[in-house]
PDB file of C-alpha atoms in Angstrom:
ATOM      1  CA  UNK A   1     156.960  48.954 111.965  1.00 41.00           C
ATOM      2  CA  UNK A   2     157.597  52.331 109.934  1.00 46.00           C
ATOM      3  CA  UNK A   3     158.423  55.150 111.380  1.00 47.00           C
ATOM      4  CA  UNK A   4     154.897  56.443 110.819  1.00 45.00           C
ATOM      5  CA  UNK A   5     153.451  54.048 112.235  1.00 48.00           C
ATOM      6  CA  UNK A   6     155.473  53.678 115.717  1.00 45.00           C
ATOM      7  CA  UNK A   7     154.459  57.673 115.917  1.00 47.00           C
ATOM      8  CA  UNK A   8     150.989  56.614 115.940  1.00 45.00           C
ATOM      9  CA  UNK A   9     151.439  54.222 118.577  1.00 49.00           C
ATOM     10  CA  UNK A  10     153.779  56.397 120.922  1.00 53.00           C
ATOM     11  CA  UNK A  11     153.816  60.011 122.898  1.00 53.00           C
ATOM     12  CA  UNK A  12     150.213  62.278 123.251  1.00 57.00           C
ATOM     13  CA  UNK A  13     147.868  60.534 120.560  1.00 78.00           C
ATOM     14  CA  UNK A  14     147.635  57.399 122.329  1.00 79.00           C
ATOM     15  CA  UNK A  15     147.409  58.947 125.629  1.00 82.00           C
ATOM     16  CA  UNK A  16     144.138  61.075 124.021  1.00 87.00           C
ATOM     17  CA  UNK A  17     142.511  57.730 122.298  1.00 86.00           C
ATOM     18  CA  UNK A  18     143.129  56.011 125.844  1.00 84.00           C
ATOM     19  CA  UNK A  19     141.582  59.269 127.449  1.00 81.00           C
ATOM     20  CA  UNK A  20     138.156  59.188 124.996  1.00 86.00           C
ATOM     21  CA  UNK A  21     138.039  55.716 125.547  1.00 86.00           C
ATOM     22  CA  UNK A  22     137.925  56.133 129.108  1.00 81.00           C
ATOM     23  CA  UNK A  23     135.668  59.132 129.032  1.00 78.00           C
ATOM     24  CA  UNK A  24     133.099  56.599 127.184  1.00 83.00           C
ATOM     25  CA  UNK A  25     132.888  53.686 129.449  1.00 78.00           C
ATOM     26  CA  UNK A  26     130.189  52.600 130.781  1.00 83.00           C
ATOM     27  CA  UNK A  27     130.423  50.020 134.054  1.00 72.00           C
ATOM     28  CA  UNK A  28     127.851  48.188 135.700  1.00 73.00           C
ATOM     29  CA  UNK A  29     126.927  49.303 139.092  1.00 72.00           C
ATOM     30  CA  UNK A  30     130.402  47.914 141.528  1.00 71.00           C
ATOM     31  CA  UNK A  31     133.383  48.608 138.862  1.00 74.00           C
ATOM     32  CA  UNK A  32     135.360  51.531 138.206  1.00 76.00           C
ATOM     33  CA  UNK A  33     138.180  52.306 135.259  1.00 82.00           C
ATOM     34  CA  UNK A  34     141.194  53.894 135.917  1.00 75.00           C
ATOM     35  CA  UNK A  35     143.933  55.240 133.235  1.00 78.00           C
ATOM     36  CA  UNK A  36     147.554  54.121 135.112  1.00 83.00           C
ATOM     37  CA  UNK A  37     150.220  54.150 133.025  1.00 83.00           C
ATOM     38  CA  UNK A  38     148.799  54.185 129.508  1.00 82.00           C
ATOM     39  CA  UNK A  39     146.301  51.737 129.925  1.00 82.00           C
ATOM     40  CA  UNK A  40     142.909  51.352 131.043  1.00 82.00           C
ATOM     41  CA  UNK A  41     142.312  48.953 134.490  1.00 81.00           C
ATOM     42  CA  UNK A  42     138.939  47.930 135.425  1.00 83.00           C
ATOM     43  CA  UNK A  43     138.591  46.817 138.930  1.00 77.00           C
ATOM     44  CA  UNK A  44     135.701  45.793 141.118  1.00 70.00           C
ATOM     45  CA  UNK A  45     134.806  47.602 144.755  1.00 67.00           C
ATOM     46  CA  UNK A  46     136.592  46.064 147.172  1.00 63.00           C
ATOM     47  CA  UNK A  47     135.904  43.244 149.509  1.00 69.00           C
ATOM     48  CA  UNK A  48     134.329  43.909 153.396  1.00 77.00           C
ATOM     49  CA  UNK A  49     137.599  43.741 154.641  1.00 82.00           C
ATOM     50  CA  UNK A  50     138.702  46.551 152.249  1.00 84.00           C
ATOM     51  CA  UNK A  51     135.585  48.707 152.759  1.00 87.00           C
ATOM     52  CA  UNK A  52     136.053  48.466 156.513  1.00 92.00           C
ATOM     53  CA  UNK A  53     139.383  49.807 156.348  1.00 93.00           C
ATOM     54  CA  UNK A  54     138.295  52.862 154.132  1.00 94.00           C
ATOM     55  CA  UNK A  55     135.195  53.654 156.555  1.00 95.00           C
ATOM     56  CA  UNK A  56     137.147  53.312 159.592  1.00 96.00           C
ATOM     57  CA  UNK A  57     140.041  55.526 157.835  1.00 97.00           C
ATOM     58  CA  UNK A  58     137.057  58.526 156.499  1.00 97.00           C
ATOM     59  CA  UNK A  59     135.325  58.328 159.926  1.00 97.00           C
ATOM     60  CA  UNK A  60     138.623  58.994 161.508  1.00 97.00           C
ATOM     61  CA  UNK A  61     139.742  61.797 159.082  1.00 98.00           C
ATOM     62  CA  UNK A  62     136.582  63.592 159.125  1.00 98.00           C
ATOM     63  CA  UNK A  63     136.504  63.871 163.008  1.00 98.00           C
ATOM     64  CA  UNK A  64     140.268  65.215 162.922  1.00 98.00           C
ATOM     65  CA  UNK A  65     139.835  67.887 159.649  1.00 98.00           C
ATOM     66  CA  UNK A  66     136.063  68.484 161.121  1.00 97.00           C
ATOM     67  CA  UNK A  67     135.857  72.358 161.401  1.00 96.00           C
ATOM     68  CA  UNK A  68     139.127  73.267 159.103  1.00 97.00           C
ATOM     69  CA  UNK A  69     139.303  73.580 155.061  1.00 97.00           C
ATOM     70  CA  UNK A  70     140.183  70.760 154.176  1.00 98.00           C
ATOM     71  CA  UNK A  71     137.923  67.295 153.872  1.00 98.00           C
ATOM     72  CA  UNK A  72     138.188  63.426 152.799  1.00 98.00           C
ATOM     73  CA  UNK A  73     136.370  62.110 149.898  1.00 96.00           C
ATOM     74  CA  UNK A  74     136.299  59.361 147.921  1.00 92.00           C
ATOM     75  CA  UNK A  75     134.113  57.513 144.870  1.00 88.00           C
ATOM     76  CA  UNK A  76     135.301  60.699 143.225  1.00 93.00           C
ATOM     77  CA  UNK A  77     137.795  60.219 139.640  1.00 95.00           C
ATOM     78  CA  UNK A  78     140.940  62.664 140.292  1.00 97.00           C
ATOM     79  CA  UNK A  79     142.675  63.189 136.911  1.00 96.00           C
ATOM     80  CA  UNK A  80     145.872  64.294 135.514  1.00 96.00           C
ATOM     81  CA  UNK A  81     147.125  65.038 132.462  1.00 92.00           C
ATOM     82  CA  UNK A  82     144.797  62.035 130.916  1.00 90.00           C
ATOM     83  CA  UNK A  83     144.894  59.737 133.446  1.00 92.00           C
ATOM     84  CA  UNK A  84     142.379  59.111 135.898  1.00 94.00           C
ATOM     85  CA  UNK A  85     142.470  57.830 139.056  1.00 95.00           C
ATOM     86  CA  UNK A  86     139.619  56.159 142.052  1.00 94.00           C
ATOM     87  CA  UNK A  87     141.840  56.619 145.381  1.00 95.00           C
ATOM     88  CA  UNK A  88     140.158  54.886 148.187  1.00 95.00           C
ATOM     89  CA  UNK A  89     140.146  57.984 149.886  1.00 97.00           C
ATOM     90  CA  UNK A  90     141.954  61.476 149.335  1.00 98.00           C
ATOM     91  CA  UNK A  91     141.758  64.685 151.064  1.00 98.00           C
ATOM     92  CA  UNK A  92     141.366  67.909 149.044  1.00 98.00           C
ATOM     93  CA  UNK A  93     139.447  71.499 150.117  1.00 97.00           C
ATOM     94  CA  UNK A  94     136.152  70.895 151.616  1.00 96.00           C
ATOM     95  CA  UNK A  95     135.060  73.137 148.394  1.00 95.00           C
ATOM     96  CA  UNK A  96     136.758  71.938 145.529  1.00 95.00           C
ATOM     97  CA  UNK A  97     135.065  73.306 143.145  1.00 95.00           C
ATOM     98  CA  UNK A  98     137.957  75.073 141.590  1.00 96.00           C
ATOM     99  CA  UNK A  99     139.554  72.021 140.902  1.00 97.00           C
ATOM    100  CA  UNK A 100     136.268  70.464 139.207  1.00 97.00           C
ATOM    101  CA  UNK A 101     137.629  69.472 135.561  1.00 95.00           C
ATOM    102  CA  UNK A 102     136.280  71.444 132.653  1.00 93.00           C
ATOM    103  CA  UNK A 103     134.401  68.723 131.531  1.00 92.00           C
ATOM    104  CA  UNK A 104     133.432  67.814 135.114  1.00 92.00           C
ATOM    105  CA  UNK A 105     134.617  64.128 135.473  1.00 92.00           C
ATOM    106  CA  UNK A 106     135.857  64.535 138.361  1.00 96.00           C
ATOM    107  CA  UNK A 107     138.776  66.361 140.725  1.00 98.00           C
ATOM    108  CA  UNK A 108     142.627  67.589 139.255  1.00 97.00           C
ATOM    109  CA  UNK A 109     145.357  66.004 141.162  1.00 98.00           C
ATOM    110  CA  UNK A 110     146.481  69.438 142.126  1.00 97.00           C
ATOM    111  CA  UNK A 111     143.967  70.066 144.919  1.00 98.00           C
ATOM    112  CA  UNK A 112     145.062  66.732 146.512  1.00 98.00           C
ATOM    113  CA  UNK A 113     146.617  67.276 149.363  1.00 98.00           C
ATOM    114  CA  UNK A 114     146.872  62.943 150.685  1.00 98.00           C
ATOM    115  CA  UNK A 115     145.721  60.267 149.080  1.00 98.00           C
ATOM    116  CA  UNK A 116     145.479  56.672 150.761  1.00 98.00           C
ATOM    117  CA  UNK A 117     145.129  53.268 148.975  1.00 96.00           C
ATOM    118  CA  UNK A 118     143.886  50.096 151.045  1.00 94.00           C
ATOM    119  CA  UNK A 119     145.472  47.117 149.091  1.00 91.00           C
ATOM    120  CA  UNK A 120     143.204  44.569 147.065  1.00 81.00           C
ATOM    121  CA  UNK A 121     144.196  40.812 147.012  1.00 76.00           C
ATOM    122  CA  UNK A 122     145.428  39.222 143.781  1.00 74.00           C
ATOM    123  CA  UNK A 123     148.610  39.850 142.445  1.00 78.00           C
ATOM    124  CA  UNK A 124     147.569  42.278 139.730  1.00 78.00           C
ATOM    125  CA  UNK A 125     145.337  44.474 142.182  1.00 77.00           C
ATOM    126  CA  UNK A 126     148.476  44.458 144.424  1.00 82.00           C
ATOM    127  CA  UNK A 127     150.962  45.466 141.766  1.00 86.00           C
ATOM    128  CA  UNK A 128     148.562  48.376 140.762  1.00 87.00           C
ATOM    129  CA  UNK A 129     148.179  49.895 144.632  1.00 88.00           C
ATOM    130  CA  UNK A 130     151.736  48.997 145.627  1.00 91.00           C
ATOM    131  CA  UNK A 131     153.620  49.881 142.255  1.00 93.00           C
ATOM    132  CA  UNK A 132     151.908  51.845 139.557  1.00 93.00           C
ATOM    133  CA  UNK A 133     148.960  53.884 141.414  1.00 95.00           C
ATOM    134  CA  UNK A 134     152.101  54.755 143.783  1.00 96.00           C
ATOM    135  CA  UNK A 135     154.440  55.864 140.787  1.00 97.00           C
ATOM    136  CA  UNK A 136     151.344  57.635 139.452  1.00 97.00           C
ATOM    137  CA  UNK A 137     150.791  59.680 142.529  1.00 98.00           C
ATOM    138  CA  UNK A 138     154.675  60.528 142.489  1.00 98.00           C
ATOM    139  CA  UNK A 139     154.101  62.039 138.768  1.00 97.00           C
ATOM    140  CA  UNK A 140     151.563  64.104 139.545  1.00 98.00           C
ATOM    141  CA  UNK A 141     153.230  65.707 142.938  1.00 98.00           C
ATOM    142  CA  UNK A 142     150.630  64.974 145.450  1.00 98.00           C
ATOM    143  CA  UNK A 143     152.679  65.536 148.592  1.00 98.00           C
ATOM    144  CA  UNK A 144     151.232  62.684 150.512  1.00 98.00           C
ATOM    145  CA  UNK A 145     150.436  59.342 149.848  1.00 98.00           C
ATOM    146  CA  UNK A 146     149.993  56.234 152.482  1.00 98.00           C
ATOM    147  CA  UNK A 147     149.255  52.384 151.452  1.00 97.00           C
ATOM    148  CA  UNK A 148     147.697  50.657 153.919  1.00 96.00           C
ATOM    149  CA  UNK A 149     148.140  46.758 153.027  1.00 94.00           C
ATOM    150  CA  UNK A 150     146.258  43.930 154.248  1.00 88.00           C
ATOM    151  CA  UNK A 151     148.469  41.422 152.079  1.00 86.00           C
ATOM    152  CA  UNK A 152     152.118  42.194 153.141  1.00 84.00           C
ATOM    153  CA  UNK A 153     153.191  40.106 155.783  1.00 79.00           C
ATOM    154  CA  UNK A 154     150.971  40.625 158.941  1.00 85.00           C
ATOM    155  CA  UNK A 155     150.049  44.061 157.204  1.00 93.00           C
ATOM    156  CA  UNK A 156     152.020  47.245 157.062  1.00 95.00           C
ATOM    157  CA  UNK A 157     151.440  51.039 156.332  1.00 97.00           C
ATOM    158  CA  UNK A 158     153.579  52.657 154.240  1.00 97.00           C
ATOM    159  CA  UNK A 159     153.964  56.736 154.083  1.00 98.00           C
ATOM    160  CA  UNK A 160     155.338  58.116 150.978  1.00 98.00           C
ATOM    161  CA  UNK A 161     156.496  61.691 151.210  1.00 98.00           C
ATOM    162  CA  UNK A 162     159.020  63.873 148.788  1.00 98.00           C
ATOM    163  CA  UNK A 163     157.362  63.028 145.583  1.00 98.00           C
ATOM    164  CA  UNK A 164     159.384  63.054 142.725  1.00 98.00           C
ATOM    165  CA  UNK A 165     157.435  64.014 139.521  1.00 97.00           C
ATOM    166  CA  UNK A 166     160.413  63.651 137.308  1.00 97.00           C
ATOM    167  CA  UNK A 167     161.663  60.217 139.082  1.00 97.00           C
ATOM    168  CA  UNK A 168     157.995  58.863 139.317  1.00 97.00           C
ATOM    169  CA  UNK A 169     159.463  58.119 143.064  1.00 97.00           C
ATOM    170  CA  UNK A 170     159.156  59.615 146.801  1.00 98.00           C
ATOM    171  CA  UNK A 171     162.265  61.264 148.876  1.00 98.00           C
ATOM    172  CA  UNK A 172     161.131  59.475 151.860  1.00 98.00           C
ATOM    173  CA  UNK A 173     159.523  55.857 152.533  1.00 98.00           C
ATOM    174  CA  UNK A 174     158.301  55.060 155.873  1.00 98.00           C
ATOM    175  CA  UNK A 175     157.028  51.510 156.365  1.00 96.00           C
ATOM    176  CA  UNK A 176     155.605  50.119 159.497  1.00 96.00           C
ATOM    177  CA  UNK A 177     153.763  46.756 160.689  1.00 95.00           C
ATOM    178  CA  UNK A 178     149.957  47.091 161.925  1.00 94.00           C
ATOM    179  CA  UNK A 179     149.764  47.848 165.498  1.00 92.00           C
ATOM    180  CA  UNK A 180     152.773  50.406 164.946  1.00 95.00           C
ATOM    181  CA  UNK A 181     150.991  53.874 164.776  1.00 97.00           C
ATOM    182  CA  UNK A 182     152.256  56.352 161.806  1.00 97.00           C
ATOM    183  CA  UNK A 183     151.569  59.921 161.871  1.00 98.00           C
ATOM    184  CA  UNK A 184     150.802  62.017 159.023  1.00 98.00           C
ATOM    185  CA  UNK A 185     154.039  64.557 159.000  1.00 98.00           C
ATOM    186  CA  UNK A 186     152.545  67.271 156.984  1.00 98.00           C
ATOM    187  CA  UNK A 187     149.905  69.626 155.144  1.00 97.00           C
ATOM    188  CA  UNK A 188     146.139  69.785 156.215  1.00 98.00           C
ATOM    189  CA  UNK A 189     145.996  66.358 157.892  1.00 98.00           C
ATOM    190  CA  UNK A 190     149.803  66.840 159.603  1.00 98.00           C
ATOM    191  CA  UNK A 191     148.773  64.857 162.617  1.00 98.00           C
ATOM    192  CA  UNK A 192     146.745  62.510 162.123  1.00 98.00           C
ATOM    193  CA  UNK A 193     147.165  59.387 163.406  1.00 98.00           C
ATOM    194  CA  UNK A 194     147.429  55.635 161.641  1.00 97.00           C
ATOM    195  CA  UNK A 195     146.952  52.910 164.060  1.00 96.00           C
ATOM    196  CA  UNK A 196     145.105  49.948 165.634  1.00 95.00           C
ATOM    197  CA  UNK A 197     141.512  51.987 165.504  1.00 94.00           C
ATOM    198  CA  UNK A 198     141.936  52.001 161.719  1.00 95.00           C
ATOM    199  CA  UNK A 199     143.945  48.729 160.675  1.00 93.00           C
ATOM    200  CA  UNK A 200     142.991  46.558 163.605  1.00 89.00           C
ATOM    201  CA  UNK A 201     145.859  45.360 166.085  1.00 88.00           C
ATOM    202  CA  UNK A 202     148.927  43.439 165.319  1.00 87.00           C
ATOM    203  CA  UNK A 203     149.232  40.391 163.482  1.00 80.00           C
ATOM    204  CA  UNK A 204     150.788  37.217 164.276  1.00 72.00           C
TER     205      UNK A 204
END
């Protein structure tokens, strides 16, 4: 490959054709696209046991940030820097509208104070929320981020804090087995409470 060539295929103009790409999907109704690490992954919704982690996880959040500025969403792209994220839930100000993209798809990963990923089975779903949607969230600085995983072990949450943008890493790794509670240790949701009401009691 020429040197021309390899510049077409490295640094900001991929990221931008990857970006437009994205920008001109269209899914049927139960996928969503994601840009994580320079390519495009299309996913489906997740399965009941998934979806009844995430509501139990919202319901919870919104009773303990009810009243204050801050509020959980989900279903909602977050973007940075042209990629784009689904987290299965994130909390950001309860109005966000300053952090509504120009172009309006969706939320900049500045205003994100947590986000949380509830593990998909398959290998490849697991190596996205375990490895590169974690090393993602690291780049972009979002203080927070917890995996709650169905498919390690007997199931574990795991707290990331520290991020380190430059490392695509976190200062501080806290894993635990289900029916172990973790608390949140900081920023609008410092406090809040993982346990058996949201991941169901120990396994095994």
């Amino acid at each position: 490959m020429s040197e021309a060539q390899a510049e077409l295929f490295d640094g900001p103009d991929l990221d931008e054709v990857l970006w437009q790409a994205w920008k001109a999907m269209e899914l049927p109704e139960g996928y969503r696209a994601e840009i994580i690490e320079g390519a495009i992954e299309v996913s489906p919704t997740g399965r009941y046991s998934h979806s009844q982690i995430v509501f139990m996880l919202r319901e919870a959040l919104a009773e303990f940030l009810k009243g204050g500025d801050f509020a959980p969403r989900n279903d909602t792209n977050v973007i940075h820097e042209n990629r784009a994220w689904v987290p299965d839930l994130f909390v950001i100000a309860r109005d966000p509208e300053r952090y509504v993209t120009d172009d309006g798809l969706g939320l900049t990963a500045a205003g994100v104070r947590v986000v949380f990923e509830v593990t998909s089975p398959g290998k490849r779903s697991r190596d996205r929320d375990r490895i590169r949607k974690r090393r993602e969230y690291a780049r972009a600085g979002i203080p927070v981020h917890v995996i709650i995983d169905d498919h390690d072990d007997q199931g574990a949450v795991t707290l990331f804090t520290g991020p380190r943008p430059d490392k695509a890493d976190w200062e501080d790794i806290h894993r635990v087995p289900y029916g172990t509670e973790i608390t949140i240790p900081e920023g609008p949701a410092k406090g809040f409470v993982i346990g058996e009401a949201i991941t169901g009691p120990k396994r095994g």
